[in-house]
mmCIF file of C-alpha atoms in Angstrom:
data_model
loop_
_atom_site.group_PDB
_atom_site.id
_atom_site.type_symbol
_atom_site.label_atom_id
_atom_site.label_comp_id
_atom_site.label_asym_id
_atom_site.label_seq_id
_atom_site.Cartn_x
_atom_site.Cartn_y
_atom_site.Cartn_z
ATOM 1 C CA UNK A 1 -6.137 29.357 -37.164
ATOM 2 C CA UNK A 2 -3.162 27.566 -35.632
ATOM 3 C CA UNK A 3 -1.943 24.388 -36.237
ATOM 4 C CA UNK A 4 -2.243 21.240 -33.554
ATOM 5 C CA UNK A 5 0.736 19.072 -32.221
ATOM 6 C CA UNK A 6 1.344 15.978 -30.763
ATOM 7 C CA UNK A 7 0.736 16.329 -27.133
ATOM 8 C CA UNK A 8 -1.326 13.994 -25.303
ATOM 9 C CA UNK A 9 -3.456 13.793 -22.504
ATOM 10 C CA UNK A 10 -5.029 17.515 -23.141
ATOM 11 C CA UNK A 11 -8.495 18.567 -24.346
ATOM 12 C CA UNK A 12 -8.273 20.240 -27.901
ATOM 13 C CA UNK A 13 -10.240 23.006 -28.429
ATOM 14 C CA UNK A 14 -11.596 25.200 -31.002
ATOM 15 C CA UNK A 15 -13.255 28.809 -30.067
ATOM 16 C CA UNK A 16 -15.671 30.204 -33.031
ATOM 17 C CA UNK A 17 -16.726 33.537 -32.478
ATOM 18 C CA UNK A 18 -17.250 36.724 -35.213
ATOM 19 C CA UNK A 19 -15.694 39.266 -32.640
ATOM 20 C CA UNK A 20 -12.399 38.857 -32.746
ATOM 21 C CA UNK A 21 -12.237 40.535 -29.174
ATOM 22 C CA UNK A 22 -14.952 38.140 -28.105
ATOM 23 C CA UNK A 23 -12.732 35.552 -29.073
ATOM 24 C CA UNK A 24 -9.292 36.153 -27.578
ATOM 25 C CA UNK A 25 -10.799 36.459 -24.211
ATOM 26 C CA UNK A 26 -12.694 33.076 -24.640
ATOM 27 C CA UNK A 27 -9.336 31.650 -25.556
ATOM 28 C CA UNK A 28 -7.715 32.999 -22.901
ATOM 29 C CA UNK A 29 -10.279 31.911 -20.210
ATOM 30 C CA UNK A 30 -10.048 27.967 -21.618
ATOM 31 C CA UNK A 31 -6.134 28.313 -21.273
ATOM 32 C CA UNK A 32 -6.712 28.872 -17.718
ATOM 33 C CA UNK A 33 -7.957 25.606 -17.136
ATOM 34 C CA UNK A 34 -6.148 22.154 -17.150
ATOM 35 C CA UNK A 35 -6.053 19.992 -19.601
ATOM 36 C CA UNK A 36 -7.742 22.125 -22.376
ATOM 37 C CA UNK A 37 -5.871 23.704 -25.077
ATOM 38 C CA UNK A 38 -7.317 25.804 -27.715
ATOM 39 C CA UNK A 39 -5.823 24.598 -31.075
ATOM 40 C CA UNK A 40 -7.691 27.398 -33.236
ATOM 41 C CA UNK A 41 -9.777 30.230 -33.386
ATOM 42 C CA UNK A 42 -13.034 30.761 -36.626
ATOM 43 C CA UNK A 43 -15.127 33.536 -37.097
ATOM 44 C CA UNK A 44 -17.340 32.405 -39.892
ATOM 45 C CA UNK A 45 -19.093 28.868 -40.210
ATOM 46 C CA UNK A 46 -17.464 28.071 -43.331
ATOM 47 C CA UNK A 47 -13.606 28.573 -41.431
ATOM 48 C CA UNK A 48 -15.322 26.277 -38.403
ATOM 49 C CA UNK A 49 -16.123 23.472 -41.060
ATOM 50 C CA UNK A 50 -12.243 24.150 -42.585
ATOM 51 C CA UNK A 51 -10.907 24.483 -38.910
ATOM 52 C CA UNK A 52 -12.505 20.667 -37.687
ATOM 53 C CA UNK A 53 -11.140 19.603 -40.592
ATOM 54 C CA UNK A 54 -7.665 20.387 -40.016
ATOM 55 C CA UNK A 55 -7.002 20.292 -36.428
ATOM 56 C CA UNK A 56 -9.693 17.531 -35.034
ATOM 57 C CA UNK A 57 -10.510 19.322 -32.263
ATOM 58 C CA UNK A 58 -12.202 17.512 -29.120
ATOM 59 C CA UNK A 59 -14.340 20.339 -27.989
ATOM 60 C CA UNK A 60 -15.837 23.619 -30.211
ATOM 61 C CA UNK A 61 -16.952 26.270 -28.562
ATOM 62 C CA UNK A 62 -19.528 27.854 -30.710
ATOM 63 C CA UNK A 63 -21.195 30.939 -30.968
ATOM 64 C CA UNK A 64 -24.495 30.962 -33.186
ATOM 65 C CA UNK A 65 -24.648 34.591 -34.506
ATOM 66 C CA UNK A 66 -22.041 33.870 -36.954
ATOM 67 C CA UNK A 67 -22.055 35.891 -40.343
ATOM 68 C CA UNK A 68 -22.160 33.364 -43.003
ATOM 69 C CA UNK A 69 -24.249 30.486 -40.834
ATOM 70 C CA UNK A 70 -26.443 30.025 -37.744
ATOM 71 C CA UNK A 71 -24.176 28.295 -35.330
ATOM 72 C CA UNK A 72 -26.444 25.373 -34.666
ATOM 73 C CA UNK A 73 -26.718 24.887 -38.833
ATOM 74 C CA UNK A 74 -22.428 24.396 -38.250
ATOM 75 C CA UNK A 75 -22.962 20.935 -36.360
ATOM 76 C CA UNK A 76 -25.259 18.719 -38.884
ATOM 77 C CA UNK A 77 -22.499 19.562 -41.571
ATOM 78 C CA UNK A 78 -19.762 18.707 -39.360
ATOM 79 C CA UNK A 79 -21.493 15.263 -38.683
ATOM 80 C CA UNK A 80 -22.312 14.786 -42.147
ATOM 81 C CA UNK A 81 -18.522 15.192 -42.653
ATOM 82 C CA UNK A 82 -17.792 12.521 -40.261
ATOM 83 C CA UNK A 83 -16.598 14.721 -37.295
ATOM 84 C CA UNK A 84 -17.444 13.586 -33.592
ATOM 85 C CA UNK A 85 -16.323 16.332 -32.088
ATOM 86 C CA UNK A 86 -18.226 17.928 -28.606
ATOM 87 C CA UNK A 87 -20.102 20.941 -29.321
ATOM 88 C CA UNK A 88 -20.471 23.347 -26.642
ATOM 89 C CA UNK A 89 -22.492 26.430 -27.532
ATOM 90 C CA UNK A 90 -21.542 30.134 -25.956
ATOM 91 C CA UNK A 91 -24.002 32.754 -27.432
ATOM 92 C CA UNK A 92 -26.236 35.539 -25.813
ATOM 93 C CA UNK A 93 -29.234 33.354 -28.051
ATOM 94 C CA UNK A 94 -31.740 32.326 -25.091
ATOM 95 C CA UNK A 95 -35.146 32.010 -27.629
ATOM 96 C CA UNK A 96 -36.442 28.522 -25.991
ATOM 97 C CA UNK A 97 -36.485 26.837 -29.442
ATOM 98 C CA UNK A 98 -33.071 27.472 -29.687
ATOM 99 C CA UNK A 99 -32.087 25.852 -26.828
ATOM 100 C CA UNK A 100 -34.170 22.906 -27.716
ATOM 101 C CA UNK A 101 -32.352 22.983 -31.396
ATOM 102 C CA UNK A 102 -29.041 23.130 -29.451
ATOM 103 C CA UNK A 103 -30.348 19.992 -27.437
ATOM 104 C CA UNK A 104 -31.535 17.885 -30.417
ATOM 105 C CA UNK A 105 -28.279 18.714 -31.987
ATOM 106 C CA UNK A 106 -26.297 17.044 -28.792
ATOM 107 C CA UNK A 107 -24.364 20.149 -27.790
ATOM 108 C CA UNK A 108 -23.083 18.796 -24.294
ATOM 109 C CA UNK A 109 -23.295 22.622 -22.627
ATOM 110 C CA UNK A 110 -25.116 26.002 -23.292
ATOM 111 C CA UNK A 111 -23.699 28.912 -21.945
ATOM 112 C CA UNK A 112 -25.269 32.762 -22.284
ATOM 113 C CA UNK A 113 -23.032 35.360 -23.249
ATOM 114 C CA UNK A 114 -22.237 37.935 -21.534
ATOM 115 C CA UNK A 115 -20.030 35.328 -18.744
ATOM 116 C CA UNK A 116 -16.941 35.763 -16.484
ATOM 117 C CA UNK A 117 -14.268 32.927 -16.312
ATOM 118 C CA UNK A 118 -15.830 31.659 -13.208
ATOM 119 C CA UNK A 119 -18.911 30.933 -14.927
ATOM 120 C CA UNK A 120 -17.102 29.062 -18.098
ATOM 121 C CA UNK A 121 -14.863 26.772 -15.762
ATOM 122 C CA UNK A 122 -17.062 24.768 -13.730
ATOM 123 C CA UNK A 123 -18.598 24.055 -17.179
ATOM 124 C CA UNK A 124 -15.055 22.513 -18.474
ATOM 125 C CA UNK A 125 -14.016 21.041 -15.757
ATOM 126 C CA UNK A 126 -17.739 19.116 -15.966
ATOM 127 C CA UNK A 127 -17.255 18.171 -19.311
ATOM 128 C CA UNK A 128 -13.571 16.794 -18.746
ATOM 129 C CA UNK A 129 -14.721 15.144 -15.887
ATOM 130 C CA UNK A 130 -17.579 13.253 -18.548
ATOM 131 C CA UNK A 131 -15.380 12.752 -21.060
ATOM 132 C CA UNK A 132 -12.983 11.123 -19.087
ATOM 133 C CA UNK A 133 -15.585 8.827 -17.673
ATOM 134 C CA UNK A 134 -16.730 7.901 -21.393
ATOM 135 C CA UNK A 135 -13.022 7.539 -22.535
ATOM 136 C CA UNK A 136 -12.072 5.000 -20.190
ATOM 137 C CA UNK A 137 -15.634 2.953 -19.653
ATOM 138 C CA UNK A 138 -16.054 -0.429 -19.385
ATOM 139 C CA UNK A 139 -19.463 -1.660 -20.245
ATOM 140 C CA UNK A 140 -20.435 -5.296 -19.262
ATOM 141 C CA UNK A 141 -23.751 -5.068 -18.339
ATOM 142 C CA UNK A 142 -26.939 -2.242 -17.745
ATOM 143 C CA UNK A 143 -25.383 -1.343 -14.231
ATOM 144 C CA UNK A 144 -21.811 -0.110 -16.478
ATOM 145 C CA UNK A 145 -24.212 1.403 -18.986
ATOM 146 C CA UNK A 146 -26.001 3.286 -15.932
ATOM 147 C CA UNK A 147 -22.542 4.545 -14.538
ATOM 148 C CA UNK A 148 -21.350 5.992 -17.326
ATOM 149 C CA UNK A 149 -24.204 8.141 -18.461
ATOM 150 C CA UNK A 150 -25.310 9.188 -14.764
ATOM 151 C CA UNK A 151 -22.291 12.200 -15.274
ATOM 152 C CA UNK A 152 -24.256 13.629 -17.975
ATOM 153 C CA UNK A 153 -27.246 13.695 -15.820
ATOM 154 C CA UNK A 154 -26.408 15.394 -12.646
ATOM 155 C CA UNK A 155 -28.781 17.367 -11.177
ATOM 156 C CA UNK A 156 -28.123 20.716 -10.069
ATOM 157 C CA UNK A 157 -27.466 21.050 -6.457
ATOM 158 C CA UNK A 158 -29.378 23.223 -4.678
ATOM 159 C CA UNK A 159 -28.267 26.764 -4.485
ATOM 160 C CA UNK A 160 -27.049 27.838 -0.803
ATOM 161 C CA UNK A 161 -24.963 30.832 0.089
ATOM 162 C CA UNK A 162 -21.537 31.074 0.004
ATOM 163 C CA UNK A 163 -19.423 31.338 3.265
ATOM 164 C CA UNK A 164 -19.467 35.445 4.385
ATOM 165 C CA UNK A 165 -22.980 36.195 3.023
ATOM 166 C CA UNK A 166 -26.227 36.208 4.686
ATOM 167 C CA UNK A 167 -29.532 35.673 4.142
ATOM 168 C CA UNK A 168 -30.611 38.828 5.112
ATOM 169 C CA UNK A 169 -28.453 40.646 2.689
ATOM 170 C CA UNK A 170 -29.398 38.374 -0.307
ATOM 171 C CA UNK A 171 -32.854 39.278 0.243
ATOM 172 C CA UNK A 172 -32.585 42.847 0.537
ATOM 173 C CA UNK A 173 -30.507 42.509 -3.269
ATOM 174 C CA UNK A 174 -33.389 40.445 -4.220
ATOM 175 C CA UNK A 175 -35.897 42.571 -3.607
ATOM 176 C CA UNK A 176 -33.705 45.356 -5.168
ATOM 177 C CA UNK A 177 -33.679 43.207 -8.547
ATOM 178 C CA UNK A 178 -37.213 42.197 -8.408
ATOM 179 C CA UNK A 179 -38.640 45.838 -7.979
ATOM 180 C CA UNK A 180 -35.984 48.013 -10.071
ATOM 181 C CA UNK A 181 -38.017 49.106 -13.248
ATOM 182 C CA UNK A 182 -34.916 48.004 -15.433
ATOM 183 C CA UNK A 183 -31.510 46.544 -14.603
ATOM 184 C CA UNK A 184 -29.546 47.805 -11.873
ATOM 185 C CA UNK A 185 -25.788 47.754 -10.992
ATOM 186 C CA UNK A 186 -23.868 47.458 -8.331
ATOM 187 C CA UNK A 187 -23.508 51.166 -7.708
ATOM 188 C CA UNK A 188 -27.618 51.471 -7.998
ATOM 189 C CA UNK A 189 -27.914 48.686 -5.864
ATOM 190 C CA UNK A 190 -25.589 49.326 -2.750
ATOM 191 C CA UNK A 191 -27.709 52.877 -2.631
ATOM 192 C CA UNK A 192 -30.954 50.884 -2.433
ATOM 193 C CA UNK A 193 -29.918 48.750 -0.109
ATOM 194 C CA UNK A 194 -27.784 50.192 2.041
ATOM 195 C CA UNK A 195 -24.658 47.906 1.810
ATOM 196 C CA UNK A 196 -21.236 48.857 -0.278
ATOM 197 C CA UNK A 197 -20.556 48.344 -3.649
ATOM 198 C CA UNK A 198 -18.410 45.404 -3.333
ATOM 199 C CA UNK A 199 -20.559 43.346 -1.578
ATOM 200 C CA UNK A 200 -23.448 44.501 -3.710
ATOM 201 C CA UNK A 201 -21.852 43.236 -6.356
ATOM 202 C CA UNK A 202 -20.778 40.393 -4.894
ATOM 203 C CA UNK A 203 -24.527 39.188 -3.959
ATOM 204 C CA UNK A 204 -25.555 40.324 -7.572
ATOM 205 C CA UNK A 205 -22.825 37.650 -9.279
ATOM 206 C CA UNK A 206 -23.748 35.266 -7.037
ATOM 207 C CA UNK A 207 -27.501 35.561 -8.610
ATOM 208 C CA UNK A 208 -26.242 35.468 -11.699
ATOM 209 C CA UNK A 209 -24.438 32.427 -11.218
ATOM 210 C CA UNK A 210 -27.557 30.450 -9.825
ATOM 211 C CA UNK A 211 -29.276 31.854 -12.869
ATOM 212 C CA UNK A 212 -31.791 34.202 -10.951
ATOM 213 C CA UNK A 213 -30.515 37.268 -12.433
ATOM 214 C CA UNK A 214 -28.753 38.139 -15.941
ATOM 215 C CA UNK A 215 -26.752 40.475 -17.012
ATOM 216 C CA UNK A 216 -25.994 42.857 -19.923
ATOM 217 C CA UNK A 217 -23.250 45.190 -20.793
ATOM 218 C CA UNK A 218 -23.530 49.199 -21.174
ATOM 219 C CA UNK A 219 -20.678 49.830 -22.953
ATOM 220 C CA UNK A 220 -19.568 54.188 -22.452
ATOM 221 C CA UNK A 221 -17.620 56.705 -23.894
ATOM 222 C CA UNK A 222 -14.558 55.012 -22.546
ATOM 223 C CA UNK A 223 -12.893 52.434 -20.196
ATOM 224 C CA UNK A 224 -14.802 48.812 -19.049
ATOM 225 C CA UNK A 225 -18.211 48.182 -19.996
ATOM 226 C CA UNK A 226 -20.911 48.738 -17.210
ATOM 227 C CA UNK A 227 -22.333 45.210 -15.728
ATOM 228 C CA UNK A 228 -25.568 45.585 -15.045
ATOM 229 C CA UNK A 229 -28.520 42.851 -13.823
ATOM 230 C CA UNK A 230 -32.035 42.362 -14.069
ATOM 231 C CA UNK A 231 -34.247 39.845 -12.196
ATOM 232 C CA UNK A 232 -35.194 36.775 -14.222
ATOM 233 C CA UNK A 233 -38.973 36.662 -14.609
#
């Protein structure tokens, strides 16, 4: 764990995760984005609870699979402790009542694990974007009240394609997905459909990022883990 400083105007963050890999590349994707900082890093609940404690972070990023505590048991004890910090959990947990746990505990984001950088930022720059709004409200009236809280309720927009991919290639990878018996990647898919790899893969992220398909990790005898993505039933 690290120490804080003075600086203003930035987000202060604290990343609790049990891998310690896991971890320094979370860090390093919330340095990538302005104005959030991470101030320290926890692996256990018990060094979370010490972390809050010493550096006041704004925003804890929190895995739940930790070894000493569930992650969501982590935020009650902070509270009880007097800490107001954001919560924002990152975990591969996706059980339904643990979402709804995260939810009744006020986590303002839930984010499955396994993610790339451009799934993690939009998600930041949300929540700065919020807090911002909160930080600097004026509240005279219902309509003030109405303003304020409408950022935390944004609907989703709806999903269209991105510039340079078509409709007819999205539902060729579609239908890939929804018949494989299994996951696929990109490699499998650009044989069953006929286009390359990169663009393959390209159509297969962009599912994952409207939350149509997930993906796991096959991890071989050597080099980068294997992405590979399943249809969401």
């Amino acid at each position: 764990m690290t120490a804080t400083s003075d600086k203003t105007g930035t987000i202060d963050v604290l990343v609790v995760d049990d891998d310690f890999m896991v971890a320094r590349v979370h860090r390093a994707f919330v340095e990538r984005v302005e104005p959030f900082r991470v101030v320290g890093v926890a692996h256990t609940g018990a060094q979370a609870i010490e972390a809050v404690d010493e550096l006041r972070p704004d925003l804890i990023l929190l895995d739940l699979y930790l070894p000493d505590l569930f992650g969501l048991d982590v935020i009650p004890r902070l509270r009880t402790a007097g800490h107001d910090c954001d919560v924002m959990v990152i975990s591969a947990a996706q059980e339904a009542d643990t979402v709804r746990g995260a939810v009744r505990r006020g986590v303002v984001d839930y984010l499955l694990k396994p993610f790339e950088f451009e799934d993690l930022r939009p998600r930041l720059e949300r929540y700065a974007a919020q807090r911002g709004r909160l930080l600097t409200a004026v509240v005279r009236g219902q309509a003030d009240v109405d303003r304020v809280l409408a950022g935390a309720f944004v609907p989703a927009p709806a999903h269209t394609l991105p510039k340079g991919m078509s409709v007819e290639t999205a539902a060729l990878v579609e239908r890939a997905l929804r018949e494989a018996d299994g996951t696929l990647s990109a490699t499998e898919c650009a044989a069953l459909t006929g286009v390359s790899r990169v663009s393959a893969r390209r159509y297969l992220e962009y599912f994952h990022g409207t939350g149509s398909a997930e993906v796991s990790l096959r991890y071989g005898a050597a080099g980068r883990p294997e992405r590979r993505y399943a249809w969401r039933v």
